[in-house]
């Protein structure tokens, strides 16, 4: 790169150098009433910088110097002349010596102490250091005493286009919604150029797209990237690679350029409805399946993603709407059909459902593409299962008199096999509910008989469990509770509540109540107890006592003869 620049500059300035060499030395001798100081530019810059490198007047308080210029990156076989210092105090007798100090004096810049010529002895880079501040002074050659006060001046490194634009933050990534209108802003990028933005066009950038048309465009000056086609579809193509170029020199030929990449991803919008993978689904389910069991899954596919692909499922028609339900699986986006109520193969062997899948989140901008839902038919076949026996009643209530004869039939339970094969049934008593074995049951017809005598006064109720078992499949059993009520018969005599002992004074009056007695009976007649009271036969003819019943109690009274006295 430096070699190519040097060759270019040499080709450019060689004619000027030849002309400059052929001319007499250009040394300006200032009039005595003007400044004795002179600064002349580099021969390579005379034609372009003659106005900037003019001789300035010297004030009474010292020299005033203008700027000097030197091109960066210039490297030739000889040091490059930057400029010349001169004072009108120098008559050419070589009694004046020029001294240079400051930035780069002696290392980068070297002065001929006799002629005042300043040369750059190293190649300069403006991007590393743009200017150097130096101090010049004219002194007596013999005594080194200053002839003038020192004067400060600046050597500016003049820019050439030696830096290509760079995208410091690349590569870039951006997103834009699919189906966006033409001219939708995507993002903007920025390139930097290390060259001088003030001098020339070395840092004036123009942006363009090398790859990515016709989908995207870029503003040449602002580098804002926009969509160049309307309604780009993410489902057709989701990602685009755009190559962007920044070129300096205002984009003209010969300018340097840099590139970067921009990956544009189209984000999803809800522009696609759900669609069932098939229009008809077939499922089968045993009739004895547990409630809540998943019968099957249906799925409506959606080309969108994320929440735009979320669908809710419903059963909207069919002859099984009361028996089945459908729920949505948020993860798999499936519709899960579950059983709500028991099935019976013998009653109905198949069902038909119409299910619907509808998008949850609708974008009103694309409602015209709707409806955003779809339907499918679901056929459910009920399979026969070996079901346990079914009793004719969920519970049984039997009554038996306590004096019933042994082996007498108390009642009967019945059960059937609901399956088409209809297996015969055997009945038995769960002896854990009849530890005293008071009852028996006929295994074939379910008739319950009395095995031991009953006593209502000991136990009014007996609760047993009857088991029905299929003969062809002993694992298929059912149970039913049977409550047996023992009915009362009059098998207990009345009993007095306690032993009674009465006392009577000798002067007791006739009709006087001697004692109130009461009786009880363990039996429980329907209309309640009614007792008849009487004296023992041996006392019936006793003229001294009588017994009678009144509404409140029974009373024993004394009946006395008339005292003759």
XYZ file of C-alpha atoms in Angstrom:
565
model
C 0.000 0.000 0.000
C 2.723 2.596 0.918
C 4.684 1.639 -2.175
C 1.670 2.116 -4.450
C 0.930 5.510 -2.881
C 4.513 6.609 -3.279
C 4.544 5.625 -6.933
C 1.306 7.493 -7.508
C 2.540 10.634 -5.802
C 5.831 10.502 -7.661
C 4.009 10.230 -10.961
C 1.865 13.190 -9.971
C 4.535 15.519 -8.680
C 7.585 14.669 -10.795
C 6.798 17.290 -13.512
C 6.399 19.934 -10.823
C 9.655 18.944 -9.177
C 11.480 19.170 -12.494
C 10.037 22.636 -13.135
C 10.949 23.722 -9.596
C 14.541 22.526 -9.965
C 14.954 24.387 -13.270
C 13.967 27.698 -11.674
C 16.380 29.970 -9.748
C 16.333 29.508 -5.929
C 13.206 31.121 -4.553
C 14.596 32.970 -1.561
C 12.703 35.971 -0.406
C 14.615 38.858 1.151
C 12.139 40.900 3.118
C 12.533 44.686 3.136
C 14.093 46.084 6.300
C 10.858 47.620 7.425
C 9.082 44.208 7.109
C 9.482 40.908 8.889
C 12.833 39.259 8.493
C 11.178 35.852 8.639
C 10.175 33.690 5.698
C 8.462 30.297 5.474
C 8.146 28.578 2.129
C 6.299 25.345 1.415
C 7.457 22.021 0.108
C 8.169 22.021 -3.632
C 5.632 19.198 -3.894
C 2.913 21.474 -2.521
C 3.809 24.839 -4.123
C 1.148 24.785 -6.783
C -1.612 23.781 -4.313
C -0.582 25.455 -1.084
C 1.036 28.691 -2.283
C -1.561 30.779 -0.486
C -1.254 28.752 2.753
C 2.528 28.838 2.749
C 3.030 32.554 2.286
C 5.556 34.709 4.162
C 4.003 36.369 7.182
C 4.979 39.762 8.616
C 7.039 39.735 11.773
C 5.786 41.761 14.661
C 8.124 43.712 16.822
C 7.765 41.079 19.569
C 8.914 38.053 17.477
C 8.214 35.910 14.469
C 4.704 34.826 13.483
C 4.693 31.617 11.405
C 1.991 30.113 9.294
C 1.338 26.403 8.867
C 3.367 24.075 6.742
C 2.007 20.919 5.108
C 3.418 17.535 4.262
C 1.697 14.594 2.603
C 1.251 11.483 4.699
C 2.575 8.131 3.602
C 5.112 9.731 1.228
C 8.311 7.776 1.017
C 10.984 8.329 -1.580
C 14.707 7.790 -1.887
C 15.414 11.180 -0.334
C 13.888 13.084 2.593
C 10.919 15.193 1.516
C 11.270 18.987 1.707
C 8.543 20.386 3.927
C 9.451 24.100 3.799
C 12.149 26.693 4.310
C 12.856 29.144 7.135
C 14.470 32.465 6.278
C 15.134 35.781 7.939
C 16.050 39.070 6.254
C 18.811 39.369 8.827
C 20.678 36.779 6.834
C 22.573 38.629 4.043
C 23.898 35.334 2.724
C 27.178 35.625 4.606
C 26.451 32.385 6.454
C 26.532 34.098 9.819
C 23.003 32.914 10.638
C 22.193 29.465 11.999
C 18.689 28.062 12.143
C 17.585 25.917 15.084
C 14.477 23.688 15.172
C 12.877 22.274 18.343
C 9.535 20.758 19.367
C 7.467 17.734 18.195
C 9.599 15.405 16.154
C 12.534 17.810 15.819
C 15.619 15.803 14.958
C 13.702 12.494 14.733
C 10.975 13.203 12.209
C 11.885 16.660 10.976
C 15.404 17.844 10.249
C 16.515 21.387 9.462
C 19.499 22.548 7.454
C 20.966 25.034 9.919
C 22.476 27.064 7.109
C 19.711 27.189 4.528
C 16.742 26.747 6.881
C 15.347 23.908 4.757
C 13.072 21.557 6.773
C 12.861 17.938 5.620
C 10.699 15.028 6.768
C 13.016 12.084 7.243
C 10.315 9.523 8.127
C 7.081 8.479 6.527
C 4.135 10.111 8.311
C 0.660 8.801 9.035
C -2.031 11.400 9.614
C -4.206 8.859 11.391
C -1.486 8.417 14.001
C -0.658 12.145 14.408
C -2.277 14.897 12.363
C 0.007 17.836 13.205
C 3.282 18.734 14.863
C 4.074 21.907 16.772
C 7.660 23.134 16.400
C 9.676 26.205 17.296
C 12.124 27.935 14.958
C 14.874 30.335 15.948
C 17.670 32.206 14.152
C 20.932 32.585 16.153
C 24.361 33.961 15.488
C 26.533 31.267 14.005
C 29.520 32.135 16.146
C 27.999 33.145 19.444
C 24.711 31.192 19.321
C 22.976 34.295 20.571
C 19.371 34.634 19.382
C 18.907 37.160 16.662
C 15.140 37.037 16.945
C 12.738 35.671 19.527
C 11.721 32.050 18.849
C 8.631 31.539 16.703
C 6.191 28.614 16.937
C 4.629 27.102 13.871
C 2.683 23.972 12.907
C 3.382 21.296 10.354
C 0.147 19.596 9.349
C 0.149 16.114 7.893
C -2.047 16.271 4.875
C -4.442 13.404 4.297
C -4.472 11.033 1.368
C -7.068 8.365 0.833
C -5.215 5.490 2.421
C -7.922 4.034 4.671
C -10.872 1.967 3.529
C -14.229 2.310 5.297
C -14.864 -0.177 8.101
C -18.052 -1.493 9.689
C -16.943 -1.749 13.284
C -20.188 -3.287 14.564
C -20.741 -5.817 11.798
C -21.896 -8.342 10.925
C -25.408 -7.119 11.620
C -28.671 -8.848 12.432
C -32.144 -7.359 12.116
C -35.770 -8.423 12.006
C -38.805 -7.162 10.158
C -42.376 -8.533 10.248
C -43.378 -10.606 7.277
C -46.013 -9.146 4.949
C -44.631 -5.631 5.627
C -45.467 -2.910 3.135
C -42.959 -1.569 0.621
C -40.401 0.762 2.198
C -40.663 -0.547 5.746
C -37.525 0.408 7.674
C -35.449 -2.586 8.723
C -32.351 -1.100 10.356
C -29.410 1.162 9.614
C -25.679 0.470 9.586
C -22.686 2.743 10.032
C -19.190 2.598 8.596
C -16.237 4.698 9.704
C -13.306 6.008 7.683
C -10.065 6.957 9.421
C -9.216 9.526 6.726
C -9.726 13.265 7.219
C -13.455 14.056 7.023
C -12.694 17.764 6.422
C -10.143 17.581 3.656
C -11.367 16.291 0.321
C -13.682 13.306 -0.133
C -11.471 10.690 1.415
C -13.979 10.083 4.190
C -17.188 10.836 2.294
C -19.033 7.542 2.221
C -21.736 6.241 -0.059
C -23.609 3.022 0.767
C -24.920 0.409 -1.638
C -26.174 -3.179 -1.601
C -24.038 -5.755 -3.388
C -26.268 -8.734 -2.560
C -29.850 -8.723 -1.338
C -31.808 -7.247 -4.219
C -34.589 -7.127 -5.076
C -35.742 -7.663 -1.502
C -34.035 -4.737 0.217
C -32.733 -1.263 -0.605
C -30.420 1.167 1.182
C -30.303 4.924 1.422
C -26.898 5.883 -0.082
C -26.073 8.539 2.492
C -27.917 7.452 5.675
C -27.461 3.696 5.245
C -31.064 3.030 6.252
C -32.110 -0.376 4.936
C -35.740 -0.770 3.842
C -37.876 -3.434 2.288
C -37.912 -3.223 -1.497
C -40.704 -5.749 -2.036
C -44.103 -5.803 -0.332
C -45.658 -8.803 1.426
C -42.586 -10.972 1.830
C -43.768 -14.306 3.235
C -41.885 -15.898 6.122
C -43.376 -19.274 5.301
C -41.775 -19.063 1.826
C -38.377 -17.757 3.014
C -37.504 -16.731 6.520
C -33.938 -15.407 6.335
C -32.087 -13.153 3.896
C -28.381 -12.311 3.676
C -27.643 -8.762 2.544
C -24.113 -7.653 1.598
C -23.627 -3.911 2.129
C -20.771 -1.817 0.755
C -19.495 1.534 1.972
C -17.263 3.370 -0.542
C -15.346 6.573 0.096
C -14.517 9.371 -2.343
C -18.250 9.898 -2.571
C -18.596 6.564 -4.317
C -16.500 7.654 -7.317
C -14.089 5.459 -9.175
C -10.844 4.951 -7.344
C -12.426 5.153 -3.912
C -11.735 2.527 -1.292
C -14.544 0.340 -0.009
C -15.470 -1.956 2.843
C -18.288 -4.469 3.173
C -20.355 -6.088 5.863
C -23.248 -8.514 6.028
C -26.725 -8.022 7.383
C -28.874 -11.034 8.194
C -32.541 -10.095 8.025
C -35.033 -12.467 9.639
C -38.724 -12.173 8.873
C -40.734 -12.411 12.069
C -44.046 -14.203 12.066
C -47.513 -12.671 11.890
C -50.761 -14.595 11.999
C -51.475 -14.779 8.290
C -52.263 -18.508 8.056
C -55.303 -20.403 9.390
C -55.043 -23.785 11.142
C -55.623 -26.822 8.959
C -56.427 -30.337 10.154
C -53.981 -32.939 8.910
C -56.933 -35.079 7.869
C -60.640 -34.490 7.483
C -61.714 -37.751 9.180
C -60.318 -39.372 12.322
C -61.132 -42.879 13.602
C -60.780 -43.934 17.224
C -61.919 -46.979 19.207
C -62.469 -47.188 22.936
C -63.466 -50.039 25.291
C -66.791 -49.494 26.944
C -65.303 -49.911 30.417
C -62.670 -47.160 30.017
C -62.219 -44.947 33.056
C -63.797 -41.484 32.925
C -61.320 -38.793 31.925
C -59.230 -41.187 29.832
C -57.835 -39.754 26.580
C -59.603 -41.394 23.648
C -57.400 -39.876 20.943
C -55.704 -36.765 19.611
C -56.460 -34.549 16.631
C -54.108 -31.912 15.293
C -54.598 -28.817 13.182
C -51.315 -27.667 11.637
C -50.531 -23.974 11.363
C -47.673 -22.627 9.255
C -47.266 -19.760 11.697
C -45.179 -20.092 14.842
C -45.427 -19.199 18.518
C -48.652 -17.707 19.751
C -49.746 -17.133 16.154
C -50.009 -20.901 15.769
C -51.976 -21.481 18.979
C -55.396 -23.003 18.422
C -58.294 -23.910 20.706
C -60.376 -27.025 20.060
C -64.117 -27.514 20.540
C -66.760 -30.129 19.810
C -69.387 -28.209 17.878
C -71.723 -31.000 16.740
C -72.393 -34.716 16.855
C -74.291 -37.388 18.783
C -71.681 -37.672 21.527
C -71.368 -34.085 22.717
C -72.600 -35.065 26.190
C -70.253 -38.049 26.515
C -66.998 -36.596 25.190
C -64.958 -33.414 25.640
C -61.898 -31.988 23.926
C -59.079 -30.004 25.498
C -56.053 -28.240 23.998
C -52.480 -29.336 24.603
C -50.554 -26.058 24.691
C -47.204 -27.768 24.112
C -48.054 -30.115 21.254
C -50.880 -27.949 19.890
C -53.106 -31.041 19.825
C -56.746 -31.492 20.676
C -57.216 -34.305 23.231
C -60.589 -36.086 23.213
C -61.565 -37.445 26.642
C -64.486 -39.441 28.037
C -66.929 -37.507 30.235
C -69.634 -40.130 30.895
C -69.702 -43.948 30.942
C -70.121 -45.885 27.706
C -72.295 -48.927 27.113
C -71.577 -51.069 24.102
C -74.927 -52.785 24.392
C -76.719 -49.421 24.236
C -74.736 -47.586 21.519
C -71.784 -48.894 19.567
C -70.433 -45.739 17.826
C -70.460 -41.943 17.927
C -69.726 -39.177 15.442
C -68.280 -35.816 16.505
C -67.512 -32.632 14.592
C -64.512 -30.815 16.056
C -63.235 -27.324 15.309
C -59.781 -25.765 15.660
C -59.642 -21.957 15.784
C -56.702 -19.575 16.180
C -56.548 -17.960 19.596
C -54.818 -14.750 18.473
C -56.311 -13.139 15.385
C -54.525 -10.290 13.603
C -57.239 -7.968 12.263
C -54.931 -6.863 9.429
C -55.286 -10.288 7.865
C -58.900 -11.048 8.724
C -59.669 -11.049 5.019
C -57.588 -14.207 4.682
C -59.935 -16.019 7.114
C -61.732 -17.722 8.540
C -58.877 -18.674 10.836
C -60.385 -22.038 11.798
C -61.016 -25.504 10.381
C -63.239 -28.517 11.128
C -62.839 -32.280 11.028
C -65.034 -35.329 11.691
C -64.215 -37.832 14.431
C -65.658 -41.369 14.417
C -65.506 -43.193 17.760
C -66.262 -46.918 17.881
C -67.192 -48.443 21.265
C -65.660 -51.871 21.815
C -67.377 -54.532 23.864
C -65.752 -55.313 27.203
C -66.381 -58.169 29.617
C -68.402 -56.282 32.186
C -69.279 -57.504 35.662
C -72.829 -58.601 36.525
C -75.438 -55.922 37.094
C -77.954 -56.328 39.944
C -81.558 -55.438 39.307
C -81.372 -52.912 42.144
C -78.511 -50.978 43.667
C -79.752 -51.983 47.173
C -82.266 -54.425 48.586
C -84.554 -54.167 51.654
C -86.067 -57.439 53.000
C -88.386 -58.101 55.970
C -88.802 -61.273 57.979
C -90.797 -62.131 61.130
C -88.687 -63.124 64.056
C -90.536 -66.387 64.398
C -89.923 -67.366 60.777
C -89.097 -70.996 60.264
C -85.574 -72.090 59.473
C -84.776 -72.394 55.734
C -87.758 -70.209 54.895
C -87.185 -67.818 51.968
C -86.685 -64.228 53.126
C -86.309 -62.638 49.718
C -84.431 -62.801 46.429
C -81.780 -60.794 44.538
C -81.307 -60.947 40.778
C -78.406 -59.996 38.494
C -77.520 -60.354 34.829
C -74.432 -60.230 32.622
C -74.779 -57.084 30.447
C -72.481 -58.531 27.782
C -73.838 -60.057 24.603
C -72.366 -63.430 25.607
C -74.453 -63.292 28.823
C -72.556 -65.564 31.191
C -74.551 -67.387 33.932
C -74.316 -65.869 37.415
C -73.556 -67.466 40.770
C -74.553 -65.800 44.044
C -72.871 -65.913 47.432
C -72.888 -64.111 50.750
C -69.855 -62.163 51.871
C -69.381 -63.911 55.206
C -67.484 -60.931 56.589
C -70.905 -59.293 56.739
C -72.633 -62.404 58.238
C -70.249 -63.733 60.837
C -72.970 -65.685 62.693
C -74.097 -67.270 59.434
C -77.754 -66.482 60.068
C -78.572 -66.493 56.343
C -77.960 -68.607 53.273
C -78.406 -67.892 49.572
C -79.187 -70.132 46.642
C -76.182 -69.827 44.315
C -78.314 -70.236 41.210
C -81.435 -68.140 41.760
C -80.334 -65.682 44.503
C -83.009 -66.680 47.046
C -82.027 -65.796 50.610
C -83.120 -68.199 53.356
C -82.979 -68.198 57.150
C -80.201 -70.363 58.624
C -80.614 -69.672 62.385
C -83.522 -68.392 64.499
C -84.049 -64.652 64.775
C -84.873 -62.595 67.805
C -86.048 -59.096 67.141
C -85.447 -58.163 70.740
C -81.716 -58.915 70.251
C -81.241 -57.391 66.793
C -83.750 -55.577 64.619
C -81.509 -55.125 61.548
C -79.108 -57.411 59.717
C -76.923 -55.951 56.897
C -75.258 -58.387 54.554
C -73.507 -58.147 51.179
C -74.412 -60.409 48.266
C -71.761 -61.224 45.624
C -72.622 -62.013 41.993
C -69.873 -63.776 39.994
C -69.777 -64.660 36.311
C -69.310 -68.395 35.867
C -67.222 -67.956 32.681
C -64.961 -65.320 34.175
C -64.577 -65.395 37.922
C -62.781 -62.054 37.890
C -66.026 -60.336 36.923
C -67.902 -59.856 40.170
C -70.358 -57.349 41.602
C -71.589 -56.635 45.098
C -74.874 -55.323 46.454
C -75.925 -54.428 50.017
C -78.995 -56.186 51.456
C -80.714 -54.831 54.583
C -82.926 -57.351 56.447
C -85.436 -56.034 58.980
C -86.712 -58.424 61.644
C -90.452 -57.947 62.273
C -91.914 -58.330 65.747
C -94.255 -61.060 66.953
C -95.876 -61.223 70.413
C -93.515 -63.691 71.991
C -92.826 -61.929 75.287
C -95.154 -61.659 78.367
C -95.556 -58.330 80.160
C -93.324 -57.698 83.135
C -93.832 -55.412 86.109
C -91.354 -52.633 86.187
C -90.289 -53.608 89.748
C -91.257 -55.530 92.846
C -93.938 -53.676 94.748
C -94.591 -53.573 98.535
C -97.489 -51.504 99.890
C -98.357 -50.390 103.425
C -101.746 -49.378 104.783
C -102.667 -47.708 108.019
C -105.401 -49.382 109.999
C -107.550 -46.321 109.818
C -107.358 -46.186 106.011
C -110.452 -44.997 104.246
C -112.395 -46.872 101.602
C -111.254 -46.027 98.054
C -107.883 -44.882 99.245
C -105.030 -45.570 96.698
C -102.597 -47.935 98.227
C -100.118 -48.457 95.354
C -99.676 -47.513 91.668
C -98.167 -50.274 89.501
C -96.937 -50.360 85.858
C -95.849 -53.039 83.396
C -93.569 -53.310 80.308
C -93.260 -55.664 77.300
C -90.142 -56.408 75.126
C -92.334 -56.795 72.096
C -93.165 -53.876 69.846
C -96.740 -54.062 68.505
C -97.667 -51.700 65.745
C -100.356 -49.915 67.779
C -98.406 -49.807 70.993
C -98.907 -51.785 74.252
C -102.280 -52.327 76.000
C -102.201 -54.172 79.277
C -105.096 -55.648 81.367
C -104.488 -55.765 85.101
C -106.258 -58.041 87.602
C -105.738 -59.511 91.052
C -104.480 -63.035 91.417
C -107.226 -65.610 91.379
C -106.811 -66.357 95.073
C -107.469 -62.701 95.831
C -110.372 -62.128 93.506
C -112.896 -62.728 96.300
C -110.936 -60.690 98.823
C -113.384 -57.996 99.952
C -110.642 -55.663 101.173
C -108.828 -54.770 97.925
C -109.676 -53.900 94.325
C -107.517 -52.934 91.257
C -108.572 -50.711 88.429
C -107.075 -48.896 85.474
C -107.394 -45.203 84.994
C -106.038 -42.926 82.290
C -102.965 -42.046 84.258
C -102.066 -45.164 86.209
C -103.251 -48.334 87.783
C -104.299 -48.039 91.389
C -104.894 -50.571 94.132
C -107.654 -49.434 96.516
C -108.980 -50.641 99.843
C -112.641 -51.512 100.210
C -113.739 -51.579 103.936
C -116.975 -52.725 105.615
C -119.035 -50.340 107.778
C -117.652 -50.150 111.206
C -120.524 -51.222 113.506
C -119.219 -49.041 116.197
